[in-house]
Each structure stands twice: as structure tokens, then as C-alpha cells.
């Protein structure tokens, strides 16, 4: 299977049209790779099996997040890709179905495997220590998939606003994010901060639309304004230094996102656009492009399983009685390359086992009927994914729940929402195709 997959990647690379923006594909792969490596590095497990955060152990490293918190880059690339995809497949149900299939098929396999393991572990009483921590942690990166589903859902209306107002649509989202933070920090309006899960990330996503239409012409200005804004907000406002969430902090720039994180996103997007020339020349090399194509085909699977791999490495070390040095000590840093190599190897094995579920789905004829049903379906799915990212798999038999804004959810309820939403989108697609067949016959 491995050789066939490599040949497939090589064939895809060879068949790439000259008009394709390969730099965008490079950014997608590179940003996810940085996220994976960042998670591996931040997971500081001590001899007692407790998982800490390296940025809390060494607060000076929080400044590094201003370069390596690259989720804004991934969402920016998503905006670019969604604009092109929707224009080539404008019917809402077909657009949603194709995106949900690519995202949720590997995700639900991951959820199924871990859900079954969690039940076995809890029934056998083996869900304590590092295992219990793993049951809580492995679903946390799913928040990214939930936010991405929201971006997919809002692509059609926001793309229309972009096509009508251009930079004005982006400015509207930024203005809404500013208003939310003013209401949050100055007027202390409860729950309003959660709106910035939409406004901040959708503003970054909107930059991808602008890039798709060649409207990001001054990346240096964008990067400078973003960096200056983030610096001022952190220095003068209630915003923390770290651009990722920190345990115990009263305000997080990530959850919910803040205006400081939006400025950080502007700076990163401007920075990667400034690097577009050398980046495009680099990815134009045949060997580099083949690697990027192959990596894009497994990126979601690797992202889903990378924390599983790292926690398994720590579990083996603890289980074999190996000495785990204090996090951030010299011995701990010396072990980093070995831990990374072991986690990369295990991730590769997991990818080999599950990569087939990431295969793209062939498009189906579509007319646009079933749009409201599709919108309902993706809303249910994204609520379920976000809920599962909060609950984890710990305490399945004890009714453990977490609150998504105001909605309490257990892990089974979250999984049910995901599956129901997915089935509703599939149903909308069937309604759409049936409507197309009837319309075709009527003509």
C-alpha cells in the first residue's frame, strides 16, 4: 500500500496544473506541522505522570508563540481554498457535503477508536494516571475542526459579502471583534466574549478571500499593523503575552479569541505573504512539491493522532521505569530529539493504519436545493465537535459533562450531535440531487 500511495502522490504532483498556487499548499502543510511540533514540545510530563505546560514552566518562552502560534495561517489558507472550492461547486449542500466528508470521516474513526478504548479502560479500572490524562487531552485539538466547520458553513454568505464589499467585509468582522472586546472588558457583558470565536477567526478566514482575488497587495503594511497592534494591546491592555491558552490564567487570547490574537493573525498573514516569492520558488522544486502533495493527503489524519502518539511515548517511558527528568531541565531538553523521533514514528504508523479514511469524495451533481437542511446539519456537527473537544473521553460511564457556552454536553451526546449533523448534510445532498433530477426531467 505504501508504494501505491507514493506513486499516487507522485502522479498527482506530476499532473499539477501550472495555474495552481503551490505556495498555499506549502503553507497548509507547514502550519499543521508547526502545530504538531508545538504540541509535542509543550507537553511536559513529569515523573509522576502529570502533564504540564512547558510555557508555564518557562514563562519566557511565551514570546515564542508570537511566531509559532500558526493556526491563523491555516485558517487564512482555508479561506483561500474555500473561495476557490465554492466557486467551482457553488451549490451549498454539495459544497458542505464534500468538506464534511473530508473532515469528519477521519475524525469519526478517531472518535470511534478512542471511545471504544475509553470504555474498555474504564470498565477495567485502568483509566487512572497518565491514561486518565490522555482520555481528557486527546480530544482537545478537535476545537480546530469545529472552528473549521464553522468557516465552511459561513463561506457562501461571507464570500458574497467579500465580492460586494471587498476589504469592507473584512473591516466589518474586525469591527465586530473590537466591539465584543469592548463589551467584554469595559462593560463586563456576560457571555459576549464567545462571539469572537466567530468574528476573530472569520476575519482571518476573510483574508484568504482577499488573497484569492489578488487584493493582498501590501503584506508589509498588514504585518506591521498587526505586530504593532498586538504589542500595544498586550503592553497596555488586559491581554496576556502568550498567544496560546495557559493553565490558570484569567484571560486567554485563544479561548475565546481576543483582539490581540486577531492582530497576531494579521501579523502572521502579512509575514507569510512577504515570504511568498522564495516560498513559491522552493515549492516549485519537483521533490519538494511531491512531498507537499503527499503530506496534504495525510495532514488531517496526522493531526488527529499526533497527541495519541506523544502520550503513548510518555506512557512507554513511565511503564518501563525510565527516568523522566524535570521539565525544562538540561536532561529534559536533551531527550527532546529522541521523544520527537519516537512520536513521529508512532504517528507515521497510525497514519498508515488510518489514512484511507481521509480520501476525498467524488463530487455529485447539485442544484442548490436542500440548503437550509444542510445548514442545520453542519450546525449540529460543529456543536458536537466543539463539545467533544471540551468533554474528552474520561468518565464516560459516570456521565461526565462539560459546558459549551451554556449547553451542557456529555461525550456520547456530542458524538450523537456530530453523527446527526453529518447524516442531515448527507440527506440534504440527496434532496439536492433528487431535485436536480426532477428539474432536469421537467426541462
XYZ file of C-alpha atoms in Angstrom:
443
model
C 0.000 0.000 0.000
C 2.819 2.402 0.832
C 4.354 2.221 -2.644
C 0.976 2.690 -4.308
C 0.305 5.767 -2.161
C 3.693 7.228 -3.035
C 3.047 6.612 -6.733
C -0.333 8.278 -6.365
C 1.265 11.332 -4.754
C 3.908 11.424 -7.493
C 1.224 11.166 -10.183
C -0.791 13.972 -8.594
C 2.318 16.121 -8.342
C 3.160 15.492 -11.993
C -0.385 16.361 -13.057
C -0.486 19.670 -11.163
C -1.677 22.466 -13.463
C 0.645 25.410 -13.907
C -2.032 27.735 -12.530
C -2.130 26.089 -9.084
C -0.817 28.199 -6.225
C 1.598 25.690 -4.716
C 2.717 28.088 -2.015
C -0.738 27.818 -0.408
C -0.346 24.047 -0.211
C 3.076 24.504 1.374
C 1.606 26.868 3.965
C -1.133 24.363 4.819
C 1.350 21.553 5.440
C 3.893 23.744 7.212
C 1.340 25.306 9.567
C -0.051 21.944 10.664
C 3.478 20.596 11.117
C 4.340 23.537 13.379
C 1.180 22.915 15.429
C 2.072 19.242 15.869
C 5.645 20.010 16.909
C 4.419 22.740 19.249
C 2.013 20.364 20.995
C 4.767 17.773 21.369
C 7.105 20.335 22.865
C 4.585 21.925 25.235
C 3.535 18.577 26.729
C 5.832 18.469 29.755
C 5.257 15.166 31.575
C 6.982 14.669 34.893
C 7.979 11.522 36.766
C 4.549 11.498 38.475
C 2.788 11.188 35.113
C 1.162 14.607 35.345
C 1.075 16.601 32.110
C 2.194 20.204 32.468
C 2.736 23.026 30.027
C 6.302 23.973 29.147
C 5.233 27.602 28.676
C 4.080 27.691 32.293
C 7.359 26.149 33.478
C 9.415 28.621 31.437
C 7.245 31.768 31.057
C 9.950 33.488 28.966
C 9.121 31.059 26.143
C 5.643 32.552 25.800
C 7.076 35.196 23.475
C 7.903 32.388 21.034
C 4.166 31.880 20.493
C 4.173 35.141 18.521
C 5.907 33.205 15.760
C 4.835 29.601 16.298
C 1.114 30.042 17.053
C 0.304 29.486 13.399
C -3.358 28.474 13.461
C -4.215 31.864 11.862
C -2.117 30.844 8.848
C -4.063 27.604 8.469
C -7.407 29.404 8.656
C -6.146 32.032 6.190
C -5.219 29.248 3.766
C -8.641 27.728 4.405
C -10.304 30.949 3.274
C -8.306 30.916 0.052
C -9.192 27.267 -0.635
C -12.851 27.654 0.294
C -13.254 30.589 -2.080
C -11.936 28.536 -4.991
C -13.871 25.404 -3.976
C -17.186 27.197 -3.591
C -16.811 28.985 -6.910
C -16.212 25.648 -8.621
C -19.106 23.981 -6.730
C -21.483 26.804 -5.753
C -24.456 24.694 -4.579
C -24.451 24.879 -0.780
C -25.313 21.214 0.003
C -22.661 19.881 -2.374
C -20.032 22.247 -1.011
C -20.816 21.282 2.600
C -21.008 17.566 1.847
C -17.600 17.489 0.201
C -15.971 19.400 3.083
C -17.688 17.405 5.832
C -16.733 14.101 4.262
C -13.075 15.088 4.133
C -13.091 16.343 7.735
C -15.488 14.020 9.532
C -14.594 10.632 8.079
C -11.112 10.564 9.671
C -12.430 12.382 12.742
C -15.186 9.850 13.451
C -12.759 6.956 13.039
C -10.538 8.644 15.627
C -13.547 9.185 17.905
C -14.700 5.581 17.491
C -11.311 4.086 18.311
C -10.761 6.299 21.346
C -14.365 5.938 22.545
C -14.098 2.137 22.493
C -10.722 2.294 24.253
C -12.148 4.617 26.903
C -14.984 2.202 27.671
C -12.599 -0.747 27.979
C -10.211 1.224 30.183
C -12.950 2.479 32.476
C -14.606 -0.939 32.790
C -11.246 -2.478 33.677
C -10.380 0.297 36.125
C -7.280 1.238 34.160
C -8.287 4.832 33.475
C -6.105 6.497 36.103
C -2.726 8.206 35.947
C -1.401 9.171 32.533
C -4.153 7.104 30.878
C -6.820 9.252 32.511
C -4.969 12.385 31.437
C -4.822 11.057 27.874
C -8.580 10.411 27.886
C -9.102 14.075 28.732
C -6.467 15.551 26.426
C -6.654 13.669 23.123
C -9.873 15.376 22.019
C -8.759 18.938 22.792
C -7.365 19.615 19.274
C -10.849 18.895 17.892
C -11.739 22.536 18.618
C -9.805 23.339 15.465
C -12.067 21.078 13.380
C -15.161 22.642 14.938
C -13.986 26.154 14.063
C -13.056 24.974 10.577
C -16.573 23.569 10.110
C -17.954 26.975 11.081
C -15.759 28.579 8.424
C -17.085 26.110 5.854
C -20.665 26.882 6.887
C -20.186 30.674 6.589
C -18.156 30.595 3.360
C -21.066 31.161 0.909
C -22.600 34.244 2.603
C -19.239 35.768 3.557
C -17.881 35.188 0.070
C -20.854 37.100 -1.305
C -20.125 39.955 1.086
C -16.477 39.884 0.027
C -17.410 40.017 -3.648
C -19.619 43.025 -2.993
C -17.600 44.973 -0.414
C -14.032 43.620 -0.615
C -11.978 44.976 2.274
C -15.183 46.398 3.742
C -16.437 42.904 4.607
C -13.172 42.175 6.403
C -13.371 45.528 8.216
C -16.883 44.681 9.372
C -15.686 41.483 11.031
C -12.757 43.306 12.645
C -15.114 45.994 13.924
C -17.384 43.329 15.414
C -14.378 41.732 17.163
C -13.379 45.124 18.587
C -16.905 45.726 19.843
C -17.016 42.322 21.522
C -13.787 43.013 23.444
C -15.029 46.454 24.478
C -18.258 44.948 25.793
C -16.289 42.175 27.477
C -13.556 44.148 29.215
C -15.089 47.613 29.605
C -18.793 46.874 30.083
C -18.373 43.350 31.522
C -21.253 41.971 29.457
C -21.528 38.238 30.254
C -21.004 35.607 27.550
C -20.382 38.200 24.820
C -16.747 37.063 24.516
C -17.839 33.803 22.888
C -18.924 35.716 19.778
C -15.252 36.231 18.986
C -14.889 32.555 18.227
C -16.723 33.608 15.081
C -15.601 37.192 14.455
C -11.852 36.746 15.045
C -11.412 33.517 13.115
C -13.779 34.513 10.325
C -11.840 37.774 9.890
C -8.641 35.771 9.377
C -10.558 33.452 7.031
C -11.772 36.509 5.097
C -8.151 37.425 4.379
C -7.986 34.209 2.376
C -10.818 35.501 0.158
C -8.869 38.706 -0.391
C -5.783 36.736 -1.352
C -7.783 34.562 -3.764
C -8.774 37.722 -5.639
C -5.316 39.290 -5.584
C -6.267 42.010 -3.101
C -3.493 41.473 -0.519
C -1.114 43.891 -2.192
C 0.624 45.380 0.868
C 1.632 42.485 3.129
C 4.316 44.564 4.863
C 1.654 47.057 5.978
C -0.582 44.219 7.178
C 2.267 42.555 9.114
C 3.433 45.831 10.650
C -0.048 46.923 11.699
C -0.775 43.522 13.201
C 2.501 43.359 15.123
C 2.147 46.923 16.379
C -1.454 46.311 17.403
C -0.693 43.077 19.249
C 2.248 44.687 21.045
C 0.174 47.667 22.158
C -2.745 45.533 23.329
C -0.526 43.212 25.381
C 1.510 46.085 26.827
C -1.420 48.364 27.671
C -4.495 46.180 27.889
C -5.785 43.127 29.760
C -4.306 40.711 27.235
C -1.692 38.094 28.224
C 1.640 37.667 26.451
C 1.030 34.104 25.286
C -0.886 33.610 22.044
C -1.904 30.125 23.202
C -4.002 29.274 26.238
C -2.208 28.948 29.556
C -3.418 26.966 32.573
C -4.948 29.078 35.327
C -4.856 32.431 33.558
C -7.897 34.710 33.965
C -7.810 35.849 30.341
C -6.753 33.681 27.425
C -6.018 35.054 23.970
C -7.236 31.771 22.495
C -10.387 30.691 24.282
C -12.290 32.804 23.494
C -10.122 34.574 20.909
C -9.286 38.198 21.606
C -8.468 41.268 19.565
C -4.809 40.642 20.428
C -4.995 37.242 18.723
C -6.612 38.845 15.687
C -3.723 41.322 15.469
C -1.337 38.386 15.817
C -3.124 36.733 12.911
C -2.728 39.859 10.763
C 0.989 39.961 11.501
C 1.451 36.280 10.611
C -0.567 36.515 7.400
C 1.413 39.557 6.322
C 4.671 37.765 7.180
C 3.902 34.635 5.147
C 2.785 36.781 2.221
C 6.125 38.619 2.342
C 7.799 35.200 2.028
C 5.668 34.201 -0.966
C 8.421 34.746 -3.550
C 11.106 32.495 -2.029
C 8.425 30.086 -0.782
C 6.976 29.665 -4.270
C 10.427 29.037 -5.720
C 11.139 26.456 -3.016
C 7.921 24.506 -3.534
C 8.368 24.618 -7.320
C 11.168 22.053 -6.943
C 9.895 18.650 -8.060
C 10.981 16.782 -4.936
C 9.580 19.403 -2.571
C 6.267 19.512 -4.412
C 5.903 15.718 -4.310
C 6.484 15.843 -0.554
C 3.895 18.600 -0.117
C 1.308 16.690 -2.168
C 1.887 13.515 -0.163
C 1.722 15.416 3.145
C -1.513 17.177 2.188
C -3.093 13.777 1.610
C -2.487 12.685 5.209
C -2.437 16.011 7.085
C -5.775 15.619 8.874
C -5.039 12.054 9.946
C -1.633 13.038 11.322
C -3.180 15.986 13.161
C -5.844 13.814 14.776
C -3.408 11.172 16.030
C -0.301 13.200 16.933
C -1.213 13.685 20.602
C -2.026 9.984 20.900
C 1.482 9.223 19.670
C 3.206 11.611 22.059
C 1.242 10.433 25.093
C 1.981 6.835 24.120
C 5.700 7.637 24.072
C 5.471 9.057 27.587
C 3.378 6.061 28.652
C 6.041 3.644 27.447
C 8.749 5.604 29.258
C 6.783 5.558 32.507
C 5.773 1.920 32.077
C 9.339 0.757 31.552
C 10.616 2.651 34.565
C 12.663 5.113 32.528
C 13.718 8.270 34.311
C 11.720 11.325 33.281
C 13.744 14.422 34.108
C 12.141 17.595 35.406
C 10.521 19.562 32.567
C 12.777 22.272 31.088
C 15.871 20.858 32.799
C 19.000 20.207 30.759
C 18.319 16.464 30.723
C 14.732 17.111 29.606
C 15.883 19.220 26.659
C 18.465 16.564 25.764
C 15.649 13.993 25.481
C 13.529 16.152 23.173
C 15.003 14.853 19.872
C 14.520 11.232 20.953
C 10.940 11.843 22.095
C 10.158 13.669 18.867
C 11.636 10.858 16.771
C 9.627 8.229 18.666
C 6.407 10.268 18.409
C 6.994 10.848 14.681
C 7.496 7.126 14.103
C 4.342 6.209 16.016
C 2.361 8.932 14.236
C 3.550 7.516 10.908
C 2.313 4.053 11.925
C -1.069 5.467 12.954
C -1.298 7.401 9.680
C -0.529 4.225 7.738
C -3.372 2.484 9.562
C -5.995 5.230 9.176
C -5.048 7.344 6.158
C -7.533 5.676 3.814
C -10.382 7.422 5.646
C -9.040 10.798 4.507
C -9.539 10.068 0.804
C -11.565 12.772 -0.990
C -15.154 12.061 -2.011
C -16.132 12.316 -5.702
C -18.407 15.316 -6.359
C -22.083 14.769 -7.096
C -24.376 16.779 -9.377
C -26.092 19.519 -7.423
C -28.616 22.312 -7.874
C -28.642 24.077 -4.504
C -31.894 22.611 -3.142
C -31.686 21.412 0.460
C -29.632 24.406 1.613
C -31.487 25.041 4.919
C -31.277 21.353 5.800
C -27.543 21.365 5.081
C -27.077 24.459 7.253
C -28.865 22.739 10.140
C -26.695 19.661 9.702
C -23.366 21.467 9.780
C -24.503 23.475 12.827
C -25.230 20.265 14.733
C -21.920 18.751 13.634
C -19.785 21.713 14.675
C -21.542 21.938 18.076
C -20.830 18.255 18.602
C -17.172 18.542 17.645
C -16.640 21.563 19.883
C -18.465 19.823 22.724
C -16.336 16.688 22.405
C -13.169 18.791 22.445
C -14.257 20.005 25.893
C -15.559 16.781 27.445
C -12.876 14.328 26.368
C -13.412 10.613 26.930
C -12.809 10.498 30.674
C -15.768 9.498 32.833
C -17.890 8.028 30.034
C -19.725 5.744 32.461
C -20.018 8.442 35.116
C -21.926 10.952 32.977
C -19.044 13.440 32.880
C -20.180 16.619 31.111
C -18.711 19.935 30.039
C -20.468 23.183 29.195
C -20.246 24.566 25.672
C -21.061 28.235 26.391
C -24.413 27.436 28.095
C -25.071 23.935 26.702
C -24.004 21.011 28.949
C -22.801 18.058 26.878
C -21.537 14.572 27.638
C -19.209 12.795 25.228
C -21.977 10.435 23.950
C -24.288 13.410 23.391
C -21.544 15.263 21.500
C -20.877 12.233 19.296
C -24.619 11.916 18.637
C -24.722 15.564 17.533
C -21.820 15.026 15.133
C -23.367 11.928 13.575
C -26.814 13.506 13.351
C -25.404 16.617 11.731
C -23.409 14.600 9.251
C -26.448 12.480 8.329
C -28.557 15.620 7.909
C -25.999 17.091 5.487
C -25.973 13.806 3.577
C -29.774 13.900 3.499
C -29.648 17.462 2.181
C -27.345 16.254 -0.573
C -29.822 13.547 -1.568
C -32.675 16.067 -1.609
C -30.480 18.326 -3.738
C -29.672 15.601 -6.255
C -33.285 14.417 -6.401
C -34.394 17.997 -7.056
C -31.809 18.226 -9.800
C -33.093 15.033 -11.416
C -36.700 16.285 -11.326
C -35.685 19.678 -12.681
C -33.706 18.018 -15.434
C -36.664 15.849 -16.473
C -39.014 18.826 -16.395
C -36.816 20.550 -18.923
